[in-house]
PDB file of C-alpha atoms in Angstrom:
ATOM      1  CA  MET A  22      21.500 -17.451  27.570  1.00  0.00           C
ATOM      2  CA  THR A  23      20.105 -14.115  26.402  1.00  0.00           C
ATOM      3  CA  PHE A  24      16.799 -14.011  24.561  1.00  0.00           C
ATOM      4  CA  ILE A  25      16.177 -10.317  24.144  1.00  0.00           C
ATOM      5  CA  THR A  26      18.935  -7.764  23.871  1.00  0.00           C
ATOM      6  CA  LEU A  27      18.794  -3.987  23.745  1.00  0.00           C
ATOM      7  CA  ASP A  28      20.040  -4.132  20.146  1.00  0.00           C
ATOM      8  CA  SER A  29      17.192  -6.449  19.122  1.00  0.00           C
ATOM      9  CA  ILE A  30      14.619  -4.177  20.792  1.00  0.00           C
ATOM     10  CA  LEU A  31      16.050  -1.097  19.075  1.00  0.00           C
ATOM     11  CA  SER A  32      16.133  -2.912  15.728  1.00  0.00           C
ATOM     12  CA  PHE A  33      12.503  -3.962  16.203  1.00  0.00           C
ATOM     13  CA  LEU A  34      11.451  -0.400  17.029  1.00  0.00           C
ATOM     14  CA  ALA A  35      13.381   1.017  14.057  1.00  0.00           C
ATOM     15  CA  HIS A  36      11.771  -1.461  11.652  1.00  0.00           C
ATOM     16  CA  LEU A  37       8.325  -0.938  13.199  1.00  0.00           C
ATOM     17  CA  GLY A  38       8.548   2.851  12.905  1.00  0.00           C
ATOM     18  CA  THR A  39       9.949   2.705   9.391  1.00  0.00           C
ATOM     19  CA  GLY A  40       7.282   0.226   8.315  1.00  0.00           C
ATOM     20  CA  PHE A  41       4.463   2.420   9.585  1.00  0.00           C
ATOM     21  CA  ALA A  42       6.124   5.466   8.010  1.00  0.00           C
ATOM     22  CA  LEU A  43       6.268   3.658   4.643  1.00  0.00           C
ATOM     23  CA  ILE A  44       2.581   2.686   4.907  1.00  0.00           C
ATOM     24  CA  LEU A  45       1.726   6.312   5.702  1.00  0.00           C
ATOM     25  CA  ILE A  46       3.861   7.571   2.802  1.00  0.00           C
ATOM     26  CA  GLY A  47       2.154   5.102   0.451  1.00  0.00           C
ATOM     27  CA  LEU A  48      -1.335   6.122   1.593  1.00  0.00           C
ATOM     28  CA  VAL A  49      -0.445   9.817   1.197  1.00  0.00           C
ATOM     29  CA  VAL A  50       0.870   9.171  -2.321  1.00  0.00           C
ATOM     30  CA  PHE A  51      -2.334   7.302  -3.177  1.00  0.00           C
ATOM     31  CA  ALA A  52      -4.424  10.114  -1.653  1.00  0.00           C
ATOM     32  CA  LEU A  53      -2.594  12.636  -3.834  1.00  0.00           C
ATOM     33  CA  THR A  54      -3.598  10.630  -6.915  1.00  0.00           C
ATOM     34  CA  THR A  55      -7.269  10.461  -5.867  1.00  0.00           C
ATOM     35  CA  LYS A  56      -9.641  13.208  -6.974  1.00  0.00           C
ATOM     36  CA  TYR A  57     -11.902  13.026  -3.913  1.00  0.00           C
ATOM     37  CA  SER A  58     -11.408  12.904  -0.160  1.00  0.00           C
ATOM     38  CA  GLU A  59     -11.408   9.233   0.817  1.00  0.00           C
ATOM     39  CA  ARG A  60     -11.598  10.242   4.448  1.00  0.00           C
ATOM     40  CA  LYS A  61     -14.809  12.233   3.995  1.00  0.00           C
ATOM     41  CA  LEU A  62     -16.472   9.515   1.919  1.00  0.00           C
ATOM     42  CA  ILE A  63     -15.549   6.779   4.399  1.00  0.00           C
ATOM     43  CA  LYS A  64     -16.854   8.945   7.222  1.00  0.00           C
ATOM     44  CA  ALA A  65     -20.106   9.257   5.244  1.00  0.00           C
ATOM     45  CA  GLY A  66     -20.338   5.458   5.039  1.00  0.00           C
ATOM     46  CA  ASN A  67     -19.021   4.749   1.531  1.00  0.00           C
ATOM     47  CA  VAL A  68     -17.924   1.085   1.777  1.00  0.00           C
ATOM     48  CA  ALA A  69     -16.540   1.007  -1.784  1.00  0.00           C
ATOM     49  CA  VAL A  70     -14.022   3.743  -0.931  1.00  0.00           C
ATOM     50  CA  ALA A  71     -13.080   1.950   2.314  1.00  0.00           C
ATOM     51  CA  LEU A  72     -12.441  -1.283   0.379  1.00  0.00           C
ATOM     52  CA  LYS A  73     -10.308   0.545  -2.185  1.00  0.00           C
ATOM     53  CA  LEU A  74      -8.258   2.377   0.471  1.00  0.00           C
ATOM     54  CA  TRP A  75      -7.643  -0.594   2.752  1.00  0.00           C
ATOM     55  CA  GLY A  76      -6.891  -2.883  -0.185  1.00  0.00           C
ATOM     56  CA  LYS A  77      -4.086  -0.496  -1.056  1.00  0.00           C
ATOM     57  CA  ALA A  78      -2.881  -0.506   2.569  1.00  0.00           C
ATOM     58  CA  LEU A  79      -2.854  -4.328   2.659  1.00  0.00           C
ATOM     59  CA  GLY A  80      -1.022  -4.440  -0.683  1.00  0.00           C
ATOM     60  CA  LEU A  81       1.594  -2.068   0.702  1.00  0.00           C
ATOM     61  CA  ALA A  82       1.890  -4.102   3.912  1.00  0.00           C
ATOM     62  CA  ILE A  83       2.530  -7.260   1.884  1.00  0.00           C
ATOM     63  CA  VAL A  84       5.303  -5.458  -0.009  1.00  0.00           C
ATOM     64  CA  ILE A  85       6.850  -4.088   3.190  1.00  0.00           C
ATOM     65  CA  TYR A  86       6.718  -7.509   4.850  1.00  0.00           C
ATOM     66  CA  THR A  87       8.650  -9.002   1.953  1.00  0.00           C
ATOM     67  CA  VAL A  88      11.147  -6.142   1.894  1.00  0.00           C
ATOM     68  CA  TRP A  89      11.802  -6.578   5.619  1.00  0.00           C
ATOM     69  CA  ALA A  90      12.320 -10.312   5.178  1.00  0.00           C
ATOM     70  CA  ASN A  91      14.829  -9.913   2.335  1.00  0.00           C
ATOM     71  CA  SER A  92      16.758  -6.722   3.095  1.00  0.00           C
ATOM     72  CA  VAL A  93      20.293  -6.585   4.446  1.00  0.00           C
ATOM     73  CA  ASN A  94      19.689  -3.529   6.680  1.00  0.00           C
ATOM     74  CA  LEU A  95      17.148  -0.820   7.466  1.00  0.00           C
ATOM     75  CA  LEU A  96      18.324   1.566   4.723  1.00  0.00           C
ATOM     76  CA  ASP A  97      18.123  -1.218   2.143  1.00  0.00           C
ATOM     77  CA  ALA A  98      14.612  -2.039   3.407  1.00  0.00           C
ATOM     78  CA  PHE A  99      13.525   1.606   3.264  1.00  0.00           C
ATOM     79  CA  ILE A 100      14.784   2.068  -0.304  1.00  0.00           C
ATOM     80  CA  TRP A 101      13.093  -1.114  -1.518  1.00  0.00           C
ATOM     81  CA  GLY A 102       9.974  -0.127   0.400  1.00  0.00           C
ATOM     82  CA  ILE A 103       9.843   3.136  -1.589  1.00  0.00           C
ATOM     83  CA  VAL A 104      10.379   1.156  -4.802  1.00  0.00           C
ATOM     84  CA  GLY A 105       7.512  -1.114  -3.787  1.00  0.00           C
ATOM     85  CA  ILE A 106       5.213   1.870  -3.147  1.00  0.00           C
ATOM     86  CA  LEU A 107       6.041   3.374  -6.551  1.00  0.00           C
ATOM     87  CA  ALA A 108       5.434   0.023  -8.234  1.00  0.00           C
ATOM     88  CA  GLN A 109       2.044  -0.190  -6.494  1.00  0.00           C
ATOM     89  CA  VAL A 110       1.069   3.303  -7.689  1.00  0.00           C
ATOM     90  CA  LEU A 111       2.159   2.570 -11.273  1.00  0.00           C
ATOM     91  CA  ALA A 112       0.317  -0.750 -11.286  1.00  0.00           C
ATOM     92  CA  PHE A 113      -2.837   0.926  -9.981  1.00  0.00           C
ATOM     93  CA  TRP A 114      -2.666   3.642 -12.657  1.00  0.00           C
ATOM     94  CA  THR A 115      -2.188   0.922 -15.285  1.00  0.00           C
ATOM     95  CA  PHE A 116      -5.243  -0.900 -13.976  1.00  0.00           C
ATOM     96  CA  GLU A 117      -7.315   2.268 -13.829  1.00  0.00           C
ATOM     97  CA  TYR A 118      -6.347   3.994 -17.078  1.00  0.00           C
ATOM     98  CA  VAL A 119      -5.059   1.241 -19.412  1.00  0.00           C
ATOM     99  CA  LEU A 120      -6.802  -2.017 -18.510  1.00  0.00           C
ATOM    100  CA  THR A 121     -10.292  -0.573 -17.960  1.00  0.00           C
ATOM    101  CA  PRO A 122     -10.853   1.968 -20.744  1.00  0.00           C
ATOM    102  CA  GLY A 123     -14.276   3.538 -20.886  1.00  0.00           C
ATOM    103  CA  VAL A 124     -14.915   2.939 -17.174  1.00  0.00           C
ATOM    104  CA  ASN A 125     -14.240   5.737 -14.710  1.00  0.00           C
ATOM    105  CA  LEU A 126     -13.290   3.612 -11.710  1.00  0.00           C
ATOM    106  CA  GLU A 127     -12.726   6.644  -9.514  1.00  0.00           C
ATOM    107  CA  LYS A 128     -16.237   7.903 -10.174  1.00  0.00           C
ATOM    108  CA  GLU A 129     -17.766   4.441  -9.667  1.00  0.00           C
ATOM    109  CA  VAL A 130     -16.072   4.099  -6.286  1.00  0.00           C
ATOM    110  CA  GLU A 131     -17.011   7.643  -5.323  1.00  0.00           C
ATOM    111  CA  ASN A 132     -20.645   6.764  -6.123  1.00  0.00           C
ATOM    112  CA  GLY A 133     -20.411   3.730  -3.819  1.00  0.00           C
ATOM    113  CA  ASN A 134     -20.255   0.941  -6.414  1.00  0.00           C
ATOM    114  CA  LEU A 135     -19.339  -2.016  -4.162  1.00  0.00           C
ATOM    115  CA  ALA A 136     -18.456  -4.305  -7.070  1.00  0.00           C
ATOM    116  CA  VAL A 137     -15.818  -1.834  -8.276  1.00  0.00           C
ATOM    117  CA  GLY A 138     -14.609  -1.203  -4.710  1.00  0.00           C
ATOM    118  CA  LEU A 139     -14.182  -4.938  -4.075  1.00  0.00           C
ATOM    119  CA  SER A 140     -12.484  -5.380  -7.451  1.00  0.00           C
ATOM    120  CA  LEU A 141      -9.980  -2.621  -6.633  1.00  0.00           C
ATOM    121  CA  PHE A 142      -9.447  -4.133  -3.147  1.00  0.00           C
ATOM    122  CA  SER A 143      -8.644  -7.488  -4.756  1.00  0.00           C
ATOM    123  CA  ALA A 144      -6.490  -5.912  -7.467  1.00  0.00           C
ATOM    124  CA  SER A 145      -4.443  -4.113  -4.799  1.00  0.00           C
ATOM    125  CA  LEU A 146      -3.790  -7.406  -3.015  1.00  0.00           C
ATOM    126  CA  VAL A 147      -2.816  -9.122  -6.262  1.00  0.00           C
ATOM    127  CA  VAL A 148      -0.476  -6.269  -7.187  1.00  0.00           C
ATOM    128  CA  GLY A 149       1.013  -6.266  -3.684  1.00  0.00           C
ATOM    129  CA  ILE A 150       1.729  -9.993  -3.856  1.00  0.00           C
ATOM    130  CA  ILE A 151       3.273  -9.742  -7.335  1.00  0.00           C
ATOM    131  CA  VAL A 152       5.408  -6.733  -6.373  1.00  0.00           C
ATOM    132  CA  ALA A 153       6.454  -8.509  -3.169  1.00  0.00           C
ATOM    133  CA  ALA A 154       7.387 -11.648  -5.079  1.00  0.00           C
ATOM    134  CA  SER A 155       9.390  -9.522  -7.524  1.00  0.00           C
ATOM    135  CA  LEU A 156      11.379  -8.075  -4.635  1.00  0.00           C
ATOM    136  CA  THR A 157      12.661 -11.481  -3.501  1.00  0.00           C
ATOM    137  CA  TYR A 158      16.019 -12.197  -5.009  1.00  0.00           C
TER     138      TYR A 158
END
């Protein structure tokens, strides 16, 4: 009876590397759509920015988890992972520019508004769960 094979180890490593690459790609895409340096503000102690950033990362991880669970192979998972990242970005832009007119969420987070940071953290999780659920078929 064989429990762990070389193929299963290689498959695990391929999925692990691809998953982390997709998270990194998603965070880079989000960083490109942000007007300030999240890294500098987090280093300065801005908790609102940290909540916003890591909410996005958790939302992406939820999407990638679902894609991994429902894909037929690694290429299929990668493609749907990219689709999930794009859906997350579009949903975030919708939340920021359409659903909250008159409020500059980016500026509020940059100024350290914890209520806005926590709201964006929560919104990212909600979007991640909805996108993930939409990817199950």
